[in-house]
């Protein structure tokens, strides 16, 4: 089963593959906006497994699959045998015999890897504790739409060194840009957990304002990710100064954009002024989950299509 192409972390694709997927995302988006049907995945079935909550990921995959001519089935831990201890390897064997593509949102990265190792069909990581590659795919597509190539640019990450941060760091290695990371003490990036090659595409800053200086894109995420709720109280204290505000945006490049994968907490990781301000592209970013993932599904199912 090793020849199947999965999308479990950002570095699973090369820069050249991303050029293709971003080109396809634009083509698919433009066609969709013209109300022209495009059904390359007619009769194909996507199974979506959720062990954590979701609005955007479920909606974008489910709507996206329908728009490409296929259908999507939603499973969650509560209502399936996964929640009653069926081994993930067995689930991989069975679910992949009844579907053409699987998306999983779960806890440890190891779970999606074990599922994929037992799957006959491509598996997509819809968020794990370690990574969120589909979100960064959409984020970079959004940056390209607004500002052109991300190569050589600087992204400022303010906040937790979580799944989003790790994936930005991997993307910087694959697509050759820089990330300035500022986290509170004790929450620094762990390069091994981030799965980095060691290319020095990132720099850590104690002061978030320093990290934002000259950045082309400023971004952040919740202080407490799903699965870490027990740490919420201590995190609220530790992260209090890691709130993206107008001062941070003012030291970034004058054309800098602000992104957030959402859901956001105004007054915690970002002020309402920035979140709802002129530099924020968060709604385009959210919409682009749909278009970028349609290109991703097309590529995983059908390979390189050009038209
Ligand atoms: N950004 C994101 O993945 O959103 P959901 O948790 O709503 O899917
Ligand atoms: N880091 C967040 C992202 C949510 C889309 C989490 O894992 O909860």
PDB file of N, CA and C in Angstrom, residues 2-14 17-18 20-21 24 28 38 40-41 44-47 61 65 68 99-104 116 119-126 133-134 137 291-305:
ATOM      1  N   UNK A   2       2.186   1.088  -0.087  1.00  0.00           N
ATOM      2  CA  UNK A   2       3.057   2.246   0.091  1.00  0.00           C
ATOM      3  C   UNK A   2       3.070   3.182  -1.117  1.00  0.00           C
ATOM      4  N   UNK A   3       2.580   2.737  -2.293  1.00  0.00           N
ATOM      5  CA  UNK A   3       2.631   3.618  -3.465  1.00  0.00           C
ATOM      6  C   UNK A   3       1.493   4.643  -3.477  1.00  0.00           C
ATOM      7  N   UNK A   4       0.559   4.512  -2.552  1.00  0.00           N
ATOM      8  CA  UNK A   4      -0.561   5.467  -2.526  1.00  0.00           C
ATOM      9  C   UNK A   4      -0.062   6.806  -2.007  1.00  0.00           C
ATOM     10  N   UNK A   5      -0.531   7.869  -2.627  1.00  0.00           N
ATOM     11  CA  UNK A   5      -0.116   9.204  -2.177  1.00  0.00           C
ATOM     12  C   UNK A   5      -1.068   9.710  -1.101  1.00  0.00           C
ATOM     13  N   UNK A   6      -0.522   9.988   0.060  1.00  0.00           N
ATOM     14  CA  UNK A   6      -1.316  10.548   1.162  1.00  0.00           C
ATOM     15  C   UNK A   6      -0.915  12.006   1.364  1.00  0.00           C
ATOM     16  N   UNK A   7      -1.718  12.734   2.142  1.00  0.00           N
ATOM     17  CA  UNK A   7      -1.356  14.104   2.520  1.00  0.00           C
ATOM     18  C   UNK A   7      -1.477  14.207   4.037  1.00  0.00           C
ATOM     19  N   UNK A   8      -0.401  13.819   4.718  1.00  0.00           N
ATOM     20  CA  UNK A   8      -0.432  13.726   6.182  1.00  0.00           C
ATOM     21  C   UNK A   8       0.301  14.887   6.845  1.00  0.00           C
ATOM     22  N   UNK A   9       1.252  15.464   6.130  1.00  0.00           N
ATOM     23  CA  UNK A   9       1.909  16.672   6.615  1.00  0.00           C
ATOM     24  C   UNK A   9       2.352  17.487   5.408  1.00  0.00           C
ATOM     25  N   UNK A  10       2.692  18.755   5.644  1.00  0.00           N
ATOM     26  CA  UNK A  10       2.946  19.662   4.522  1.00  0.00           C
ATOM     27  C   UNK A  10       4.087  19.166   3.652  1.00  0.00           C
ATOM     28  N   UNK A  11       5.114  18.578   4.283  1.00  0.00           N
ATOM     29  CA  UNK A  11       6.275  18.176   3.495  1.00  0.00           C
ATOM     30  C   UNK A  11       6.042  16.898   2.683  1.00  0.00           C
ATOM     31  N   UNK A  12       4.820  16.385   2.681  1.00  0.00           N
ATOM     32  CA  UNK A  12       4.520  15.235   1.819  1.00  0.00           C
ATOM     33  C   UNK A  12       4.510  15.618   0.340  1.00  0.00           C
ATOM     34  N   UNK A  13       4.393  16.911   0.028  1.00  0.00           N
ATOM     35  CA  UNK A  13       4.436  17.363  -1.367  1.00  0.00           C
ATOM     36  C   UNK A  13       5.699  18.193  -1.583  1.00  0.00           C
ATOM     37  N   UNK A  14       6.174  18.193  -2.821  1.00  0.00           N
ATOM     38  CA  UNK A  14       7.325  19.024  -3.188  1.00  0.00           C
ATOM     39  C   UNK A  14       6.843  20.418  -3.609  1.00  0.00           C
ATOM     40  N   UNK A  17       4.967  20.168  -6.786  1.00  0.00           N
ATOM     41  CA  UNK A  17       3.581  19.692  -6.624  1.00  0.00           C
ATOM     42  C   UNK A  17       2.685  20.829  -6.108  1.00  0.00           C
ATOM     43  N   UNK A  18       3.225  21.638  -5.209  1.00  0.00           N
ATOM     44  CA  UNK A  18       2.423  22.778  -4.722  1.00  0.00           C
ATOM     45  C   UNK A  18       2.133  23.769  -5.845  1.00  0.00           C
ATOM     46  N   UNK A  20       1.644  23.091  -8.846  1.00  0.00           N
ATOM     47  CA  UNK A  20       0.534  22.486  -9.591  1.00  0.00           C
ATOM     48  C   UNK A  20      -0.788  22.664  -8.836  1.00  0.00           C
ATOM     49  N   UNK A  21      -0.786  22.306  -7.548  1.00  0.00           N
ATOM     50  CA  UNK A  21      -2.040  22.357  -6.772  1.00  0.00           C
ATOM     51  C   UNK A  21      -2.564  23.801  -6.680  1.00  0.00           C
ATOM     52  N   UNK A  24      -4.139  24.658  -9.959  1.00  0.00           N
ATOM     53  CA  UNK A  24      -5.442  23.981 -10.089  1.00  0.00           C
ATOM     54  C   UNK A  24      -6.494  24.638  -9.190  1.00  0.00           C
ATOM     55  N   UNK A  28      -9.977  25.861 -10.581  1.00  0.00           N
ATOM     56  CA  UNK A  28     -11.221  25.297 -10.033  1.00  0.00           C
ATOM     57  C   UNK A  28     -12.068  26.407  -9.406  1.00  0.00           C
ATOM     58  N   UNK A  38     -18.119  21.177 -12.642  1.00  0.00           N
ATOM     59  CA  UNK A  38     -16.872  20.420 -12.881  1.00  0.00           C
ATOM     60  C   UNK A  38     -16.950  19.192 -11.985  1.00  0.00           C
ATOM     61  N   UNK A  40     -15.144  15.959 -11.878  1.00  0.00           N
ATOM     62  CA  UNK A  40     -14.142  14.910 -12.151  1.00  0.00           C
ATOM     63  C   UNK A  40     -14.210  13.753 -11.150  1.00  0.00           C
ATOM     64  N   UNK A  41     -14.837  13.964  -9.996  1.00  0.00           N
ATOM     65  CA  UNK A  41     -14.891  12.893  -8.982  1.00  0.00           C
ATOM     66  C   UNK A  41     -16.293  12.265  -8.916  1.00  0.00           C
ATOM     67  N   UNK A  44     -17.389   9.095  -6.800  1.00  0.00           N
ATOM     68  CA  UNK A  44     -16.364   8.795  -5.782  1.00  0.00           C
ATOM     69  C   UNK A  44     -16.889   9.203  -4.410  1.00  0.00           C
ATOM     70  N   UNK A  45     -16.391   8.501  -3.394  1.00  0.00           N
ATOM     71  CA  UNK A  45     -16.857   8.759  -2.026  1.00  0.00           C
ATOM     72  C   UNK A  45     -15.698   9.155  -1.110  1.00  0.00           C
ATOM     73  N   UNK A  46     -15.888  10.250  -0.416  1.00  0.00           N
ATOM     74  CA  UNK A  46     -14.951  10.698   0.619  1.00  0.00           C
ATOM     75  C   UNK A  46     -15.545  10.343   1.979  1.00  0.00           C
ATOM     76  N   UNK A  47     -14.754   9.681   2.827  1.00  0.00           N
ATOM     77  CA  UNK A  47     -15.180   9.476   4.218  1.00  0.00           C
ATOM     78  C   UNK A  47     -14.405  10.456   5.092  1.00  0.00           C
ATOM     79  N   UNK A  61     -14.737  20.262   3.067  1.00  0.00           N
ATOM     80  CA  UNK A  61     -14.551  18.949   2.431  1.00  0.00           C
ATOM     81  C   UNK A  61     -15.873  18.402   1.902  1.00  0.00           C
ATOM     82  N   UNK A  65     -16.475  18.075  -2.052  1.00  0.00           N
ATOM     83  CA  UNK A  65     -16.650  16.763  -2.682  1.00  0.00           C
ATOM     84  C   UNK A  65     -17.934  16.734  -3.509  1.00  0.00           C
ATOM     85  N   UNK A  68     -17.475  18.552  -6.741  1.00  0.00           N
ATOM     86  CA  UNK A  68     -16.652  17.819  -7.716  1.00  0.00           C
ATOM     87  C   UNK A  68     -17.382  16.579  -8.248  1.00  0.00           C
ATOM     88  N   UNK A  99     -14.534   3.223   0.288  1.00  0.00           N
ATOM     89  CA  UNK A  99     -14.464   4.634  -0.098  1.00  0.00           C
ATOM     90  C   UNK A  99     -13.273   4.848  -1.034  1.00  0.00           C
ATOM     91  N   UNK A 100     -13.166   6.059  -1.551  1.00  0.00           N
ATOM     92  CA  UNK A 100     -12.084   6.381  -2.497  1.00  0.00           C
ATOM     93  C   UNK A 100     -11.069   7.348  -1.917  1.00  0.00           C
ATOM     94  N   UNK A 101     -11.421   7.962  -0.791  1.00  0.00           N
ATOM     95  CA  UNK A 101     -10.577   8.991  -0.181  1.00  0.00           C
ATOM     96  C   UNK A 101     -11.028   9.138   1.269  1.00  0.00           C
ATOM     97  N   UNK A 102     -10.070   9.343   2.174  1.00  0.00           N
ATOM     98  CA  UNK A 102     -10.420   9.488   3.598  1.00  0.00           C
ATOM     99  C   UNK A 102      -9.773  10.759   4.143  1.00  0.00           C
ATOM    100  N   UNK A 103     -10.512  11.514   4.937  1.00  0.00           N
ATOM    101  CA  UNK A 103      -9.956  12.655   5.667  1.00  0.00           C
ATOM    102  C   UNK A 103     -10.137  12.384   7.152  1.00  0.00           C
ATOM    103  N   UNK A 104      -9.098  12.630   7.929  1.00  0.00           N
ATOM    104  CA  UNK A 104      -9.193  12.373   9.376  1.00  0.00           C
ATOM    105  C   UNK A 104      -8.764  13.599  10.174  1.00  0.00           C
ATOM    106  N   UNK A 116      -3.226   5.456   7.616  1.00  0.00           N
ATOM    107  CA  UNK A 116      -2.751   5.502   6.222  1.00  0.00           C
ATOM    108  C   UNK A 116      -1.972   4.244   5.848  1.00  0.00           C
ATOM    109  N   UNK A 119      -4.417   1.750   4.689  1.00  0.00           N
ATOM    110  CA  UNK A 119      -5.475   2.222   3.786  1.00  0.00           C
ATOM    111  C   UNK A 119      -5.151   1.898   2.338  1.00  0.00           C
ATOM    112  N   UNK A 120      -6.178   1.521   1.591  1.00  0.00           N
ATOM    113  CA  UNK A 120      -6.037   1.277   0.151  1.00  0.00           C
ATOM    114  C   UNK A 120      -6.230   2.548  -0.650  1.00  0.00           C
ATOM    115  N   UNK A 121      -6.629   3.626   0.033  1.00  0.00           N
ATOM    116  CA  UNK A 121      -6.937   4.877  -0.681  1.00  0.00           C
ATOM    117  C   UNK A 121      -6.196   6.038  -0.005  1.00  0.00           C
ATOM    118  N   UNK A 122      -6.045   7.166  -0.704  1.00  0.00           N
ATOM    119  CA  UNK A 122      -5.341   8.307  -0.101  1.00  0.00           C
ATOM    120  C   UNK A 122      -6.006   8.805   1.178  1.00  0.00           C
ATOM    121  N   UNK A 123      -5.167   9.209   2.116  1.00  0.00           N
ATOM    122  CA  UNK A 123      -5.638   9.733   3.410  1.00  0.00           C
ATOM    123  C   UNK A 123      -5.146  11.176   3.555  1.00  0.00           C
ATOM    124  N   UNK A 124      -6.038  12.049   4.000  1.00  0.00           N
ATOM    125  CA  UNK A 124      -5.727  13.477   4.204  1.00  0.00           C
ATOM    126  C   UNK A 124      -5.794  13.789   5.693  1.00  0.00           C
ATOM    127  N   UNK A 125      -4.797  14.508   6.183  1.00  0.00           N
ATOM    128  CA  UNK A 125      -4.809  14.979   7.572  1.00  0.00           C
ATOM    129  C   UNK A 125      -5.668  16.242   7.672  1.00  0.00           C
ATOM    130  N   UNK A 126      -6.792  16.123   8.360  1.00  0.00           N
ATOM    131  CA  UNK A 126      -7.683  17.282   8.546  1.00  0.00           C
ATOM    132  C   UNK A 126      -7.431  17.988   9.858  1.00  0.00           C
ATOM    133  N   UNK A 133      -2.071  20.657   7.742  1.00  0.00           N
ATOM    134  CA  UNK A 133      -1.576  21.005   6.390  1.00  0.00           C
ATOM    135  C   UNK A 133      -2.636  21.601   5.469  1.00  0.00           C
ATOM    136  N   UNK A 134      -3.898  21.173   5.580  1.00  0.00           N
ATOM    137  CA  UNK A 134      -4.930  21.717   4.681  1.00  0.00           C
ATOM    138  C   UNK A 134      -5.130  23.204   4.920  1.00  0.00           C
ATOM    139  N   UNK A 137      -2.215  25.072   3.322  1.00  0.00           N
ATOM    140  CA  UNK A 137      -2.429  25.040   1.871  1.00  0.00           C
ATOM    141  C   UNK A 137      -3.336  26.208   1.467  1.00  0.00           C
ATOM    142  N   UNK A 291     -11.657  25.851  -2.060  1.00  0.00           N
ATOM    143  CA  UNK A 291     -11.041  25.760  -3.386  1.00  0.00           C
ATOM    144  C   UNK A 291      -9.715  24.990  -3.341  1.00  0.00           C
ATOM    145  N   UNK A 292      -8.907  25.258  -2.314  1.00  0.00           N
ATOM    146  CA  UNK A 292      -7.601  24.588  -2.222  1.00  0.00           C
ATOM    147  C   UNK A 292      -7.788  23.088  -2.011  1.00  0.00           C
ATOM    148  N   UNK A 293      -8.743  22.715  -1.181  1.00  0.00           N
ATOM    149  CA  UNK A 293      -8.956  21.281  -0.918  1.00  0.00           C
ATOM    150  C   UNK A 293      -9.594  20.564  -2.103  1.00  0.00           C
ATOM    151  N   UNK A 294     -10.360  21.280  -2.925  1.00  0.00           N
ATOM    152  CA  UNK A 294     -10.870  20.651  -4.144  1.00  0.00           C
ATOM    153  C   UNK A 294      -9.690  20.301  -5.056  1.00  0.00           C
ATOM    154  N   UNK A 295      -8.730  21.210  -5.143  1.00  0.00           N
ATOM    155  CA  UNK A 295      -7.530  20.924  -5.950  1.00  0.00           C
ATOM    156  C   UNK A 295      -6.726  19.772  -5.331  1.00  0.00           C
ATOM    157  N   UNK A 296      -6.665  19.756  -4.020  1.00  0.00           N
ATOM    158  CA  UNK A 296      -5.944  18.670  -3.329  1.00  0.00           C
ATOM    159  C   UNK A 296      -6.608  17.317  -3.614  1.00  0.00           C
ATOM    160  N   UNK A 297      -7.925  17.266  -3.499  1.00  0.00           N
ATOM    161  CA  UNK A 297      -8.630  15.994  -3.729  1.00  0.00           C
ATOM    162  C   UNK A 297      -8.492  15.559  -5.189  1.00  0.00           C
ATOM    163  N   UNK A 298      -8.588  16.509  -6.100  1.00  0.00           N
ATOM    164  CA  UNK A 298      -8.414  16.173  -7.521  1.00  0.00           C
ATOM    165  C   UNK A 298      -7.026  15.556  -7.733  1.00  0.00           C
ATOM    166  N   UNK A 299      -6.010  16.186  -7.154  1.00  0.00           N
ATOM    167  CA  UNK A 299      -4.631  15.706  -7.353  1.00  0.00           C
ATOM    168  C   UNK A 299      -4.427  14.314  -6.746  1.00  0.00           C
ATOM    169  N   UNK A 300      -4.936  14.112  -5.526  1.00  0.00           N
ATOM    170  CA  UNK A 300      -4.736  12.804  -4.879  1.00  0.00           C
ATOM    171  C   UNK A 300      -5.500  11.698  -5.611  1.00  0.00           C
ATOM    172  N   UNK A 301      -6.670  12.024  -6.159  1.00  0.00           N
ATOM    173  CA  UNK A 301      -7.496  10.988  -6.797  1.00  0.00           C
ATOM    174  C   UNK A 301      -7.126  10.759  -8.255  1.00  0.00           C
ATOM    175  N   UNK A 302      -6.792  11.834  -8.958  1.00  0.00           N
ATOM    176  CA  UNK A 302      -6.654  11.723 -10.418  1.00  0.00           C
ATOM    177  C   UNK A 302      -5.262  12.067 -10.926  1.00  0.00           C
ATOM    178  N   UNK A 303      -4.385  12.506 -10.027  1.00  0.00           N
ATOM    179  CA  UNK A 303      -3.042  12.901 -10.464  1.00  0.00           C
ATOM    180  C   UNK A 303      -3.086  14.243 -11.143  1.00  0.00           C
ATOM    181  N   UNK A 304      -2.096  14.449 -12.016  1.00  0.00           N
ATOM    182  CA  UNK A 304      -1.905  15.777 -12.608  1.00  0.00           C
ATOM    183  C   UNK A 304      -2.836  16.018 -13.779  1.00  0.00           C
ATOM    184  N   UNK A 305      -3.817  16.854 -13.584  1.00  0.00           N
ATOM    185  CA  UNK A 305      -4.732  17.202 -14.676  1.00  0.00           C
ATOM    186  C   UNK A 305      -4.385  18.606 -15.127  1.00  0.00           C
TER     187      UNK A 305
END
